[in-house]
Short mmCIF file of C-alpha atoms and ligand atoms in Angstrom, two decimals:
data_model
loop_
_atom_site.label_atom_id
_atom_site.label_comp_id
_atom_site.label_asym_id
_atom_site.label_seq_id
_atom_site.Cartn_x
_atom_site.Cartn_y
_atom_site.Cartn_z
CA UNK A 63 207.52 240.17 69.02
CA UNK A 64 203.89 239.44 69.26
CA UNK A 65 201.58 240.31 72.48
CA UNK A 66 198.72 238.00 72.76
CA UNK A 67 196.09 238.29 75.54
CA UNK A 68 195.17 234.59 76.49
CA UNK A 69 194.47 235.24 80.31
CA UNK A 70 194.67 238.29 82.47
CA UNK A 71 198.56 237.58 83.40
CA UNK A 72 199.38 238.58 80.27
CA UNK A 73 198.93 242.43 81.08
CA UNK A 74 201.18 243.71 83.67
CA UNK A 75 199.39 246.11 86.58
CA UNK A 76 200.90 249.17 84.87
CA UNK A 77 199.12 248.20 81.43
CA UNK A 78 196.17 247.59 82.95
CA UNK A 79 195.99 250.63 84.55
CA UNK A 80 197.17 252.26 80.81
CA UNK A 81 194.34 250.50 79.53
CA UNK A 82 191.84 252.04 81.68
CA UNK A 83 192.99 255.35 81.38
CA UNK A 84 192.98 255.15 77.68
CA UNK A 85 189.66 253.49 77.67
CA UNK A 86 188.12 256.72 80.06
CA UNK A 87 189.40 259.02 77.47
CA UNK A 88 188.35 257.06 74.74
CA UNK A 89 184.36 257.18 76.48
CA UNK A 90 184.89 260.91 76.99
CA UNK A 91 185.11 261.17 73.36
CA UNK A 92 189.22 262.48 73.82
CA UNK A 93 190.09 259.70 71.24
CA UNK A 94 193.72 261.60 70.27
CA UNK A 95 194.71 259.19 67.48
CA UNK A 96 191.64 257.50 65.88
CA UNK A 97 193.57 255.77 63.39
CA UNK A 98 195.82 253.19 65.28
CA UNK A 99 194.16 250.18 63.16
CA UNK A 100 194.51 252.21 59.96
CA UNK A 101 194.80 249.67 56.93
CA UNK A 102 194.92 246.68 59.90
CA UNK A 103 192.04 243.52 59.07
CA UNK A 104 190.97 242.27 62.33
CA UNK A 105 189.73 238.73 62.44
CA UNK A 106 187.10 237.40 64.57
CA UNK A 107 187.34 233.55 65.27
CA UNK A 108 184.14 232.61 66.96
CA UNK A 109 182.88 228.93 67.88
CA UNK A 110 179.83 230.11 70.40
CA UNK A 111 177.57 232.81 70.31
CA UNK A 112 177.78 236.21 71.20
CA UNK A 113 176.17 239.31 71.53
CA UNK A 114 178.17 242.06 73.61
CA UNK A 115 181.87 240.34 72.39
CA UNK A 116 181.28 240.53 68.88
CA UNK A 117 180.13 243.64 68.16
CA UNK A 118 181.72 245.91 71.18
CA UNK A 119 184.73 244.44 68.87
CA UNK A 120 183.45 245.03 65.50
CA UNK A 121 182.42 248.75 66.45
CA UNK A 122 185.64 249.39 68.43
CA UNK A 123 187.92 248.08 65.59
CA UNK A 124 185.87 250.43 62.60
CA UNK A 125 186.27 253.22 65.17
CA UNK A 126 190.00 252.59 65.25
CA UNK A 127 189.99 253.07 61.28
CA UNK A 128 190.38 249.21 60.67
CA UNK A 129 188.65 245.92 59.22
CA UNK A 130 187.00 243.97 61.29
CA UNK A 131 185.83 240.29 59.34
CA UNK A 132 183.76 237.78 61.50
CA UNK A 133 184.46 233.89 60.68
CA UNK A 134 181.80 231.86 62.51
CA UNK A 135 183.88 228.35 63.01
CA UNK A 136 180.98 226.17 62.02
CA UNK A 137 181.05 227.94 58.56
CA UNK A 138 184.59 228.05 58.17
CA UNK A 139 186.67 224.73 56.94
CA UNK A 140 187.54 223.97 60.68
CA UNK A 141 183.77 222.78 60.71
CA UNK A 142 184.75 220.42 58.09
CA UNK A 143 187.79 219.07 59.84
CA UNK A 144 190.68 221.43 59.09
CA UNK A 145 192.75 221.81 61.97
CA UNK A 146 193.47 225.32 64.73
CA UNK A 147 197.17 224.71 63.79
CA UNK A 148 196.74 225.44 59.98
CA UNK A 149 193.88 227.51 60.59
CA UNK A 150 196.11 229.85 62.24
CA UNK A 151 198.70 230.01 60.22
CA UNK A 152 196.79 230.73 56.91
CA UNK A 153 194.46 233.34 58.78
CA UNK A 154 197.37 235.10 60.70
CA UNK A 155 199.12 235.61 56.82
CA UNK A 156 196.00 237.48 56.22
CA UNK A 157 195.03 239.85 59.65
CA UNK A 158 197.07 241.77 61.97
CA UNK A 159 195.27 240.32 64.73
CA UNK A 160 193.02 237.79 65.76
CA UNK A 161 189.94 237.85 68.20
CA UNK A 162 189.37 233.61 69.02
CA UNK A 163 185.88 232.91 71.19
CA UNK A 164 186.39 229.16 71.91
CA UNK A 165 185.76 225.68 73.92
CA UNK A 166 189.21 224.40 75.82
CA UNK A 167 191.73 226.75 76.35
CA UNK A 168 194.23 224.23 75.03
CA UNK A 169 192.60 224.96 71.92
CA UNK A 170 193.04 228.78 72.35
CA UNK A 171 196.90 228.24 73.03
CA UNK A 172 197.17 226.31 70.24
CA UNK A 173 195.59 228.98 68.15
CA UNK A 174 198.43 231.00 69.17
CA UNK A 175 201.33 229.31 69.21
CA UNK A 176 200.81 228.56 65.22
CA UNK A 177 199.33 232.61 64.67
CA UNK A 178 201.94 234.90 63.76
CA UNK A 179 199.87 237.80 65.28
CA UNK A 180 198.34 238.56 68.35
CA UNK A 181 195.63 236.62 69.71
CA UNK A 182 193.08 237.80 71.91
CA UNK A 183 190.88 235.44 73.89
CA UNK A 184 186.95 236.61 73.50
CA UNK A 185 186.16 233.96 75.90
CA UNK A 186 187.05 230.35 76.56
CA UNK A 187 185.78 227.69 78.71
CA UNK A 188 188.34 228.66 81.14
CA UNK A 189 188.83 232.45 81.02
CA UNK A 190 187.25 235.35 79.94
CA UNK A 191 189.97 238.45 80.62
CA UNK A 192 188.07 240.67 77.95
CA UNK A 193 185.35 240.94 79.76
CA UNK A 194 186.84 241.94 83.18
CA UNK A 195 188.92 245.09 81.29
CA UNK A 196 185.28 246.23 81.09
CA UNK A 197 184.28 244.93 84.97
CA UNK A 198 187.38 247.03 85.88
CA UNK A 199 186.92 250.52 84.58
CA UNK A 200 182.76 249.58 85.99
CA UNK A 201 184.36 249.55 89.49
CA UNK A 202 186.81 252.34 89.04
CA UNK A 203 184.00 254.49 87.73
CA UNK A 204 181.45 253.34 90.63
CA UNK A 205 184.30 253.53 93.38
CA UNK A 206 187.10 255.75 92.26
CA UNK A 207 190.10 253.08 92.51
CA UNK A 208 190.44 248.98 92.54
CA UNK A 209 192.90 248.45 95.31
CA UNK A 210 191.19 247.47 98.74
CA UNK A 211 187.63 247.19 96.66
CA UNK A 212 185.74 244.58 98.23
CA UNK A 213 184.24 242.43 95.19
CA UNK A 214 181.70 239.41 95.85
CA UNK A 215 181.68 236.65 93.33
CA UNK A 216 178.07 234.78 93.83
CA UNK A 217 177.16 231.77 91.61
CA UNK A 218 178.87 229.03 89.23
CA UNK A 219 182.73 229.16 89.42
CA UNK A 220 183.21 229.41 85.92
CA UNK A 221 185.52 231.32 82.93
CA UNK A 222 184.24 234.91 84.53
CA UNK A 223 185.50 233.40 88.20
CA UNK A 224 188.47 232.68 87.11
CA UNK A 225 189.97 235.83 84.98
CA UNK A 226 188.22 237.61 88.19
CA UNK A 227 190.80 236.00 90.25
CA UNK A 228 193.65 236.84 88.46
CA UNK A 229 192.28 240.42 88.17
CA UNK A 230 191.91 240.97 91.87
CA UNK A 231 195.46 239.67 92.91
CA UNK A 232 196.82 241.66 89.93
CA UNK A 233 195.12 244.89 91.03
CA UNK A 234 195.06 244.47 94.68
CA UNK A 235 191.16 243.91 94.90
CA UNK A 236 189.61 241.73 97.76
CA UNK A 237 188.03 238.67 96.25
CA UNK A 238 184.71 236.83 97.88
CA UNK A 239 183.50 234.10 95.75
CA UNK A 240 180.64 232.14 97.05
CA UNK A 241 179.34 229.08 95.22
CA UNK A 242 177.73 225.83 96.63
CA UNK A 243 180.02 222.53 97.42
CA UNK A 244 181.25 221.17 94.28
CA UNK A 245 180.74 224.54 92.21
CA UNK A 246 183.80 226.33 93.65
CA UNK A 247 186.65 227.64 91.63
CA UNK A 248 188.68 224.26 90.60
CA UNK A 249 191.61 223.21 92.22
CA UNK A 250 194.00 224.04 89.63
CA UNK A 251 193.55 227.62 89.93
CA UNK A 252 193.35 227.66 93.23
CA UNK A 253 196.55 226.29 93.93
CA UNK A 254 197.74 229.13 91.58
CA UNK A 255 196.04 231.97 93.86
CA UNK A 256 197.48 229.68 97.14
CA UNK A 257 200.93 230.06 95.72
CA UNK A 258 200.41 233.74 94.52
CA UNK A 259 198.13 235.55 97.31
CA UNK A 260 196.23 233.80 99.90
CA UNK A 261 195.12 236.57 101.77
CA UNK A 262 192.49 238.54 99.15
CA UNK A 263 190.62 235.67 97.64
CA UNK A 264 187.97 234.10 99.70
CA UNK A 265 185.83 231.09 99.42
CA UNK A 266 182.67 230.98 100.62
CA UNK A 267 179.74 228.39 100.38
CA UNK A 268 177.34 230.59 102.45
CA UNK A 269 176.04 233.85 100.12
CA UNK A 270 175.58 235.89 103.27
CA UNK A 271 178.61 235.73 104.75
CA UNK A 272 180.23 236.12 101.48
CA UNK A 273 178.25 239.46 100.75
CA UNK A 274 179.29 241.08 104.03
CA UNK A 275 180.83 244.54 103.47
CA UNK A 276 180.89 243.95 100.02
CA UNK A 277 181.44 247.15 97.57
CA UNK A 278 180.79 245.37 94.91
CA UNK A 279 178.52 241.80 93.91
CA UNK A 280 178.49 240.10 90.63
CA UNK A 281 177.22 237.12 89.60
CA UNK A 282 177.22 235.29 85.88
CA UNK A 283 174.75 232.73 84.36
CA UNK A 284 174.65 229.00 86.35
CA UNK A 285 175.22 227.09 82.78
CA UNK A 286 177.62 228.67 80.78
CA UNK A 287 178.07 227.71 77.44
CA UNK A 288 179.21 224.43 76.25
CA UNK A 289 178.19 223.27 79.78
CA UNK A 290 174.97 222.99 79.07
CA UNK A 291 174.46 219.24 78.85
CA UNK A 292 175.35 218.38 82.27
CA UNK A 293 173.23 217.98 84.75
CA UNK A 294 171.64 221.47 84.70
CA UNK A 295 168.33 221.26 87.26
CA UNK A 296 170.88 219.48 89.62
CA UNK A 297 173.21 222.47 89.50
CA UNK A 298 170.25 225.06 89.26
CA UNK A 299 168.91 223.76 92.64
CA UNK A 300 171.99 223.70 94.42
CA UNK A 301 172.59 227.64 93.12
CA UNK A 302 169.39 228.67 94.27
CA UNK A 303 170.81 230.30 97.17
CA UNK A 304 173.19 232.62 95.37
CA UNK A 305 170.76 234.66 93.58
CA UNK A 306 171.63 238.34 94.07
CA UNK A 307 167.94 239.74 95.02
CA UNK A 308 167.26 242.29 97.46
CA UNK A 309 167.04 240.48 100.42
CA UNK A 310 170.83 239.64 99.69
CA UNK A 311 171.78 243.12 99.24
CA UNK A 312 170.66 244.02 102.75
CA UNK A 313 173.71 242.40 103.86
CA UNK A 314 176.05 244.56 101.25
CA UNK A 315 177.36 248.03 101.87
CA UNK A 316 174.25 250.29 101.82
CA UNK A 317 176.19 251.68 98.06
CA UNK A 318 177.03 248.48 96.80
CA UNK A 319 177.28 248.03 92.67
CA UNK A 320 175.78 245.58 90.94
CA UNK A 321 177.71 243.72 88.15
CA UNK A 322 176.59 240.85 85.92
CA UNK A 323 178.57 240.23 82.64
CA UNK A 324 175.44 239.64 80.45
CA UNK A 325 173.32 237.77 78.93
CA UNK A 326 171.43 237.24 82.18
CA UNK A 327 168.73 234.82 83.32
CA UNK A 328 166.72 237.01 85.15
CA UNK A 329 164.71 234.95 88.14
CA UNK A 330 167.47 232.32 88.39
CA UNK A 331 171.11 234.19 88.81
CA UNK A 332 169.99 238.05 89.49
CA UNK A 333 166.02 239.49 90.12
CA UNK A 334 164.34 242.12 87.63
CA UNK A 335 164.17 244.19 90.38
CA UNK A 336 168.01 244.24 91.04
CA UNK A 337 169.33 243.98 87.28
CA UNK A 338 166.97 247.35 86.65
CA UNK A 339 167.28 248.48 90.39
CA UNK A 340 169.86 251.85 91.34
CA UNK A 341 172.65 249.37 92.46
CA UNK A 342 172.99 247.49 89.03
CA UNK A 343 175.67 249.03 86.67
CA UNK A 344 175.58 246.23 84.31
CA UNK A 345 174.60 248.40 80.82
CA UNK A 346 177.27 250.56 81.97
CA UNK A 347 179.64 247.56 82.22
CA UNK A 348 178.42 246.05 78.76
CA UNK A 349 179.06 249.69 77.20
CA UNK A 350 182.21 249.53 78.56
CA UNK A 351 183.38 246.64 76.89
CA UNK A 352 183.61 248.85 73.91
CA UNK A 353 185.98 251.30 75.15
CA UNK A 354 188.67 249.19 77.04
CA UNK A 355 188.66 246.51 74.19
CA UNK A 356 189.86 249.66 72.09
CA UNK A 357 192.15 250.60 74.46
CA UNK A 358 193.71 246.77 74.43
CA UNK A 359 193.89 246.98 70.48
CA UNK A 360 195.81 250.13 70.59
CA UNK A 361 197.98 248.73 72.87
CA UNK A 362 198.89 245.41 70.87
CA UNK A 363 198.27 245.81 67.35
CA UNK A 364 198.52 249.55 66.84
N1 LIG B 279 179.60 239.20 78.23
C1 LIG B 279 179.78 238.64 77.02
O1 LIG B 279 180.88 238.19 76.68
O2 LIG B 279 178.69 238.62 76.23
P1 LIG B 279 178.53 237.89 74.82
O3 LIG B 279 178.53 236.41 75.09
O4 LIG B 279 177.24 238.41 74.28
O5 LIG B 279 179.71 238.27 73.95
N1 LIG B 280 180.08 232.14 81.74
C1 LIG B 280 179.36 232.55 80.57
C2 LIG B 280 179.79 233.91 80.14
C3 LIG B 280 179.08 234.46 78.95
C4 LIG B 280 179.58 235.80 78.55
C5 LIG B 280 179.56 231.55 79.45
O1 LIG B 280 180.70 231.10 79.26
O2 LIG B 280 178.59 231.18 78.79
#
């Protein structure tokens, strides 16, 4: 039976914690098996850019001993109309595994449901569970463990927000997310965290109060893509507040981390002096998208 990874629920706490061990080794250069994609073609779906997603899985998936082949959507026959359904089915005949970067995540499900193989979701507009794999071996690293870890949220509520979320109450963390009226996380999922834990994620919409003891702040660009044609000074002015600079930080634990998932807008979400500053850990975090995407390959289509 097929493992797909469409949102963090779809790793119990035990695999998670499996896939950061693995990932640690495989940064320590203790790979044991390199060849766990050995004769596998990877394919990468993608319908918006990317830098870090792309290519930590390009690399990670040669360095398994597989194929990895990029399809860009706009150049592919979806651009021209073909649908995800047979899109999905044809390209799941052909790899062992599928890395999708898309829009809805109605779109990403239904990439799945007609794919034969796993699919992995490289972002959506929704979630991004990739990405916090790497935020989560960052912390461990920085702090030695995830359960209790204070974590501050600052900023949009957005597709990094929300696979936050379901990380913290999956590995115990203490979630602060602070975001001006109107920009919190939507209702939806927080009826989800209501029903699941309503103790560890806060909501904030004052940044101070929300950075208060905080082990760890992060904060993600205020117009994420495919958002970008609504309203945008409206929402940049009402952010304003939530920029992580070092005034912020005074209120943080004196060793607070700094994490930003990249690409940043330095002077609007984060400062120069903070992104380059001693607290910031964010190359560290972008390197280590490499090593626990490897770890998540191994684990469902090796
Ligand atoms: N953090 C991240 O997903 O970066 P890219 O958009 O460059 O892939
Ligand atoms: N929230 C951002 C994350 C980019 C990695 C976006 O969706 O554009």
């Amino acid at each position: 039976m097929k493992r797909d990874f469409l949102t963090f629920w779809d790793l119990s706490k035990n695999e998670v914690e499996s896939i950061l061990e693995r990932a640690a080794c495989f940064k320590a250069g203790n790979t044991g098996n390199k060849n766990a994609l050995s004769g596998k073609s990877i394919g990468l779906f993608f319908e918006k850019s990317s830098t870090r997603t792309r290519v930590s899985f390009e690399v990670g998936i040669y360095q398994l001993g597989g194929q990895p082949v990029y399809i860009r959507s706009g150049d592919s026959q979806v651009g021209r109309g073909e649908s995800i359904s047979d899109t999905a089915q044809v390209l799941s005949r052909y790899f062992d595994g599928i890395i999708v970067r898309t829009y809805a995540q109605v779109r990403l499900d239904e990439f799945a449901k007609y794919s034969t193989k796993p699919v992995i979701n490289g972002l959506s507009d929704t979630h991004h569970p990739c990405q916090v794999l790497a935020d989560l071996l960052t912390i461990k690293e920085r702090k030695g463990k995830l359960q209790g870890i204070k974590l501050t949220y600052l900023g949009d509520s957005n597709n990094v927000t929300n696979s936050l979320i379901e990380a913290s109450i999956r590995m115990g963390m203490v979630l602060s997310i602070a975001s001006p009226a109107g920009f919190e996380p939507k209702p939806a999922m927080m009826k989800k965290v209501r029903d699941l834990d309503n103790q560890k994620i806060k909501i904030y919409n004052d940044p101070v109060e929300a950075v208060k003891q905080a082990d760890v702040v992060y904060t993600d660009v205020w117009i994420s893509m495919g958002d970008e044609e609504t309203g945008q000074q409206t929402k940049k002015d009402a952010l304003k507040p939530f920029q992580i600079n070092d005034a912020l930080l005074t209120h943080a634990n004196p060793d607070v981390t700094v994490l930003h998932c990249l690409p940043a807008h330095r002077g609007e979400e984060i400062t120069d002096t903070v992104i380059d500053g001693p607290m910031s850990a964010v190359f560290d975090q972008a390197e280590n998208r490499l090593h626990t995407q490897k770890a998540l390959l191994e684990m469902l289509i090796g």
